[in-house]
Amino acid sequence: MERLDKILSNLGYGSRKDIKTLVKKGFVKIDGEVVKDNSLQLDPEKSTIEVNGEEVFYRKYIYLMMNKPKDVVSATFDKYDETVIDLLDTDYVVFEPFPVGRLDKDTVGLLLITNDGELNHKLISPKWKVDKVYYAKIDKEVDEKDVEKFKKGIVIDDGYRCLPAKLNIISSSEEGSEIELTIQEGKFHQVKRMFEAVDKKVTYLRRIKFGPLSIDEGLEEGEYRELSEEEVDLLYEVVKK
Ligand code: URA
């Protein structure tokens, strides 16, 4: 059960004060009846709410997939830079969503955005070992020795031994390489630091998979879409047990 004014305010119908006025003026109906009490408790999943004659489409959570562009930070607020939330339509911003984990400012690709705190927590927790797959360009030749080292667990600059990671070489020469890397952690700058540990530099980084979901190639950088119910179910599946 939730308060009527809280429900409507969370859905973007204005501040609690605005809602109070709407209710007082008789613009709000619950299950067909005008209500005058803005503090009324109800279950929004079970009751029909109308504002100004229009039915309110209730939902608690939103789940978005963004193809993150570069030069935008994975945060809800930043003093200097544009954030991924700044790229969203206000219809979504009213749900107060946040990015699931972080991609660096210069990293592009798949970023999930939601206001489902519990799912977010599980997806980023090392406990669930959710696969994240990155495509990267590397400044030097990547070889089988690197593949072995990544498989054993690379020790990065702060002495931390990363979990075994799957390195797949797409192409490799002295001029540089293209690779795909699957990791199950999300340490700060992890992919870049893993390559630094083998004396190489990541020059381009794009996340192409997060758990069961692949980047929607129909999304241009900076574009996003809602996940389908099936996609949300798939995310819940990987953190169930
Ligand atoms: N690893 C990195 O180094 N950067 C990212 O943005 C994601 C993973």
Coordinates of C-alpha atoms and ligand atoms in Angstrom, one line a residue:
M1 CA 0.0 0.0 0.0
E2 CA 1.2 3.5 -0.9
R3 CA 0.0 7.0 -0.4
L4 CA -2.0 8.4 -3.4
D5 CA 0.1 11.6 -3.5
K6 CA 3.4 9.6 -3.5
I7 CA 2.2 7.3 -6.3
L8 CA 1.2 10.2 -8.5
S9 CA 4.2 12.3 -7.7
N10 CA 6.5 9.3 -8.5
L11 CA 4.8 9.0 -11.8
G12 CA 5.5 12.6 -12.7
Y13 CA 2.2 14.2 -12.0
G14 CA 3.9 17.0 -10.0
S15 CA 5.0 17.6 -6.5
R16 CA 3.1 16.3 -3.5
K17 CA 1.6 19.8 -3.1
D18 CA 0.5 19.9 -6.8
I19 CA -1.2 16.5 -6.2
K20 CA -3.0 17.7 -3.1
T21 CA -4.5 20.6 -5.2
L22 CA -5.5 18.2 -8.0
V23 CA -7.2 15.9 -5.5
K24 CA -8.9 18.7 -3.6
K25 CA -10.3 20.0 -6.9
G26 CA -11.8 16.6 -7.6
F27 CA -9.6 15.7 -10.6
V28 CA -8.6 12.3 -9.2
K29 CA -10.7 9.1 -9.3
I30 CA -9.9 5.8 -7.7
D31 CA -11.9 2.9 -9.2
G32 CA -14.3 5.3 -10.8
E33 CA -15.0 7.4 -7.6
V34 CA -13.7 10.9 -7.0
V35 CA -11.4 11.0 -3.9
K36 CA -10.6 14.1 -1.9
D37 CA -8.0 12.7 0.4
N38 CA -4.4 12.9 -1.0
S39 CA -3.0 10.7 1.8
L40 CA -5.3 7.8 0.9
Q41 CA -3.5 4.5 1.0
L42 CA -3.9 2.2 -1.9
D43 CA -2.3 -0.6 -3.9
P44 CA -1.6 0.9 -7.3
E45 CA -1.3 -2.5 -8.9
K46 CA -4.9 -3.3 -8.0
S47 CA -6.7 0.0 -8.2
T48 CA -7.5 2.0 -11.3
I49 CA -6.4 5.6 -10.9
E50 CA -7.6 8.4 -13.2
V51 CA -6.3 11.9 -13.3
N52 CA -8.4 14.4 -15.3
G53 CA -10.4 11.6 -16.9
E54 CA -7.3 9.7 -18.1
E55 CA -6.2 6.4 -16.7
V56 CA -2.8 6.4 -15.1
F57 CA -0.4 3.8 -16.4
Y58 CA 1.2 2.6 -13.2
R59 CA 4.5 0.9 -12.9
K60 CA 7.1 0.9 -10.2
Y61 CA 10.3 0.2 -12.2
I62 CA 11.8 1.0 -15.5
Y63 CA 14.5 -0.9 -17.3
L64 CA 16.4 0.7 -20.1
M65 CA 19.3 -0.4 -22.4
M66 CA 21.4 2.5 -23.6
N67 CA 24.1 2.5 -26.2
K68 CA 26.3 4.8 -24.2
P69 CA 28.2 7.4 -26.2
K70 CA 31.7 8.7 -25.3
D71 CA 32.1 11.9 -23.3
V72 CA 29.1 11.2 -21.1
V73 CA 29.5 9.9 -17.6
S74 CA 27.8 7.0 -16.0
A75 CA 26.3 8.9 -13.0
T76 CA 23.1 10.5 -12.0
F77 CA 24.7 13.9 -11.5
D78 CA 28.0 15.5 -12.4
K79 CA 29.2 19.0 -11.8
Y80 CA 31.0 19.3 -15.2
D81 CA 30.0 16.6 -17.5
E82 CA 26.8 15.4 -19.2
T83 CA 25.5 12.2 -17.6
V84 CA 23.6 9.3 -19.1
I85 CA 20.5 10.4 -17.2
D86 CA 20.7 13.8 -18.9
L87 CA 20.1 11.9 -22.2
L88 CA 16.8 10.4 -21.0
D89 CA 13.4 11.8 -21.7
T90 CA 11.7 13.4 -18.6
D91 CA 9.0 10.6 -18.7
Y92 CA 11.8 8.3 -17.6
V93 CA 13.8 10.7 -15.3
V94 CA 10.8 11.0 -13.0
F95 CA 11.4 7.4 -12.0
E96 CA 14.8 8.5 -10.7
P97 CA 16.8 5.8 -12.5
F98 CA 20.5 5.2 -12.2
P99 CA 23.1 3.3 -14.3
V100 CA 23.8 -0.4 -13.4
G101 CA 27.5 -0.2 -12.7
R102 CA 29.8 2.2 -14.6
L103 CA 31.4 2.6 -17.9
D104 CA 34.3 5.1 -18.2
K105 CA 33.6 8.4 -19.8
D106 CA 35.4 7.3 -23.0
T107 CA 33.9 3.8 -23.1
V108 CA 30.8 3.2 -25.3
G109 CA 28.2 0.5 -25.6
L110 CA 25.7 -1.4 -23.5
L111 CA 24.7 0.3 -20.3
L112 CA 21.6 -0.8 -18.3
I113 CA 19.6 1.9 -16.5
T114 CA 16.9 1.2 -13.9
N115 CA 15.4 2.3 -10.7
D116 CA 15.2 -1.3 -9.5
G117 CA 17.7 -1.1 -6.6
E118 CA 17.6 -4.8 -5.7
L119 CA 18.3 -6.0 -9.2
N120 CA 21.0 -3.4 -9.7
H121 CA 22.7 -4.6 -6.5
K122 CA 22.7 -8.2 -7.5
L123 CA 23.8 -7.5 -11.1
I124 CA 26.9 -5.6 -10.0
S125 CA 27.7 -7.9 -7.0
P126 CA 30.7 -10.1 -7.6
K127 CA 28.8 -12.9 -5.9
W128 CA 26.6 -13.5 -9.0
K129 CA 29.5 -13.6 -11.5
V130 CA 27.6 -11.9 -14.2
D131 CA 29.5 -12.0 -17.5
K132 CA 30.4 -8.7 -19.1
V133 CA 31.8 -8.8 -22.6
Y134 CA 33.9 -6.1 -24.1
Y135 CA 35.2 -5.5 -27.6
A136 CA 38.5 -3.5 -27.5
K137 CA 41.3 -2.2 -29.7
I138 CA 44.7 -2.6 -28.3
D139 CA 47.8 -0.7 -29.3
K140 CA 50.1 -3.7 -29.6
E141 CA 50.2 -7.4 -30.6
V142 CA 48.1 -9.6 -28.3
D143 CA 49.2 -13.2 -28.3
E144 CA 48.4 -16.6 -26.8
K145 CA 50.7 -15.9 -23.8
D146 CA 48.3 -13.1 -23.0
V147 CA 45.3 -15.4 -23.4
E148 CA 46.9 -17.8 -20.9
K149 CA 47.7 -15.0 -18.4
F150 CA 44.2 -13.7 -18.5
K151 CA 42.9 -17.2 -18.0
K152 CA 45.0 -17.7 -14.9
G153 CA 44.0 -14.3 -13.5
I154 CA 45.9 -11.1 -14.2
V155 CA 47.4 -9.2 -11.2
I156 CA 46.6 -5.5 -11.7
D157 CA 48.4 -2.4 -10.4
D158 CA 47.1 -2.5 -6.8
G159 CA 48.1 -6.2 -6.4
Y160 CA 44.6 -7.6 -6.9
R161 CA 44.4 -10.8 -8.8
C162 CA 41.5 -10.7 -11.2
L163 CA 39.2 -13.6 -11.6
P164 CA 40.0 -15.8 -14.7
A165 CA 39.0 -13.9 -17.8
K166 CA 38.3 -15.2 -21.3
L167 CA 40.4 -13.3 -23.9
N168 CA 39.5 -13.9 -27.5
I169 CA 41.8 -12.5 -30.2
I170 CA 39.9 -11.3 -33.3
S171 CA 43.0 -10.0 -35.1
S172 CA 46.5 -9.2 -34.0
S173 CA 49.6 -7.7 -35.5
E174 CA 52.4 -5.3 -34.5
E175 CA 50.2 -2.4 -35.5
G176 CA 47.6 -3.4 -32.9
S177 CA 44.9 -5.9 -32.1
E178 CA 41.2 -6.4 -31.8
I179 CA 39.9 -8.6 -29.0
E180 CA 36.9 -9.6 -27.1
L181 CA 37.2 -10.0 -23.3
T182 CA 34.8 -11.6 -20.9
I183 CA 35.1 -10.6 -17.3
Q184 CA 32.8 -11.2 -14.3
E185 CA 33.9 -8.3 -12.2
G186 CA 33.6 -4.6 -12.5
K187 CA 36.6 -3.0 -10.9
F188 CA 37.4 0.6 -11.7
H189 CA 39.0 0.8 -15.2
Q190 CA 39.3 -3.0 -15.0
V191 CA 39.8 -3.8 -18.7
K192 CA 42.3 -1.0 -19.2
R193 CA 44.2 -2.1 -16.0
M194 CA 44.3 -5.7 -17.1
F195 CA 45.9 -4.8 -20.4
E196 CA 48.3 -2.3 -18.7
A197 CA 49.4 -5.3 -16.5
V198 CA 50.7 -7.0 -19.8
D199 CA 52.2 -3.7 -20.9
K200 CA 49.5 -2.8 -23.5
K201 CA 47.0 0.0 -23.9
V202 CA 43.3 -0.1 -24.6
T203 CA 42.7 2.5 -27.3
Y204 CA 39.0 1.8 -27.8
L205 CA 36.5 0.1 -25.5
R206 CA 32.9 -1.0 -26.2
R207 CA 30.7 -3.2 -24.0
I208 CA 28.8 -5.6 -26.2
K209 CA 27.2 -7.9 -23.6
F210 CA 25.9 -7.6 -20.1
G211 CA 24.8 -11.0 -18.7
P212 CA 22.3 -12.5 -21.0
L213 CA 21.8 -9.3 -23.0
S214 CA 23.7 -8.2 -26.1
I215 CA 23.8 -4.6 -27.3
D216 CA 20.9 -3.8 -29.6
E217 CA 22.8 -2.9 -32.8
G218 CA 19.7 -0.8 -33.8
L219 CA 20.6 1.7 -31.2
E220 CA 22.8 4.6 -32.3
E221 CA 25.3 5.8 -29.6
G222 CA 23.3 8.0 -27.2
E223 CA 20.0 6.1 -28.0
Y224 CA 18.2 3.9 -25.6
R225 CA 15.1 1.7 -25.4
E226 CA 13.1 -0.1 -22.8
L227 CA 13.9 -3.7 -22.1
S228 CA 11.1 -6.1 -23.1
E229 CA 9.5 -8.2 -20.3
E230 CA 11.5 -11.2 -21.6
E231 CA 14.8 -9.3 -21.3
V232 CA 14.0 -8.3 -17.7
D233 CA 13.1 -11.9 -16.9
L234 CA 16.4 -13.0 -18.3
L235 CA 18.3 -10.6 -16.0
Y236 CA 16.3 -11.9 -13.0
E237 CA 17.2 -15.4 -14.1
V238 CA 21.0 -14.9 -13.8
V239 CA 20.7 -13.6 -10.2
K240 CA 18.3 -16.2 -9.0
K241 CA 19.3 -19.2 -6.8
Ligands
URA1 N1 36.8 -1.6 -17.9 C1 37.4 -0.4 -18.2 O1 38.5 -0.2 -18.1 N2 36.5 0.6 -18.5 C2 35.2 0.5 -18.6 O2 34.5 1.4 -18.9 C3 34.6 -0.8 -18.3 C4 35.5 -1.8 -18.0

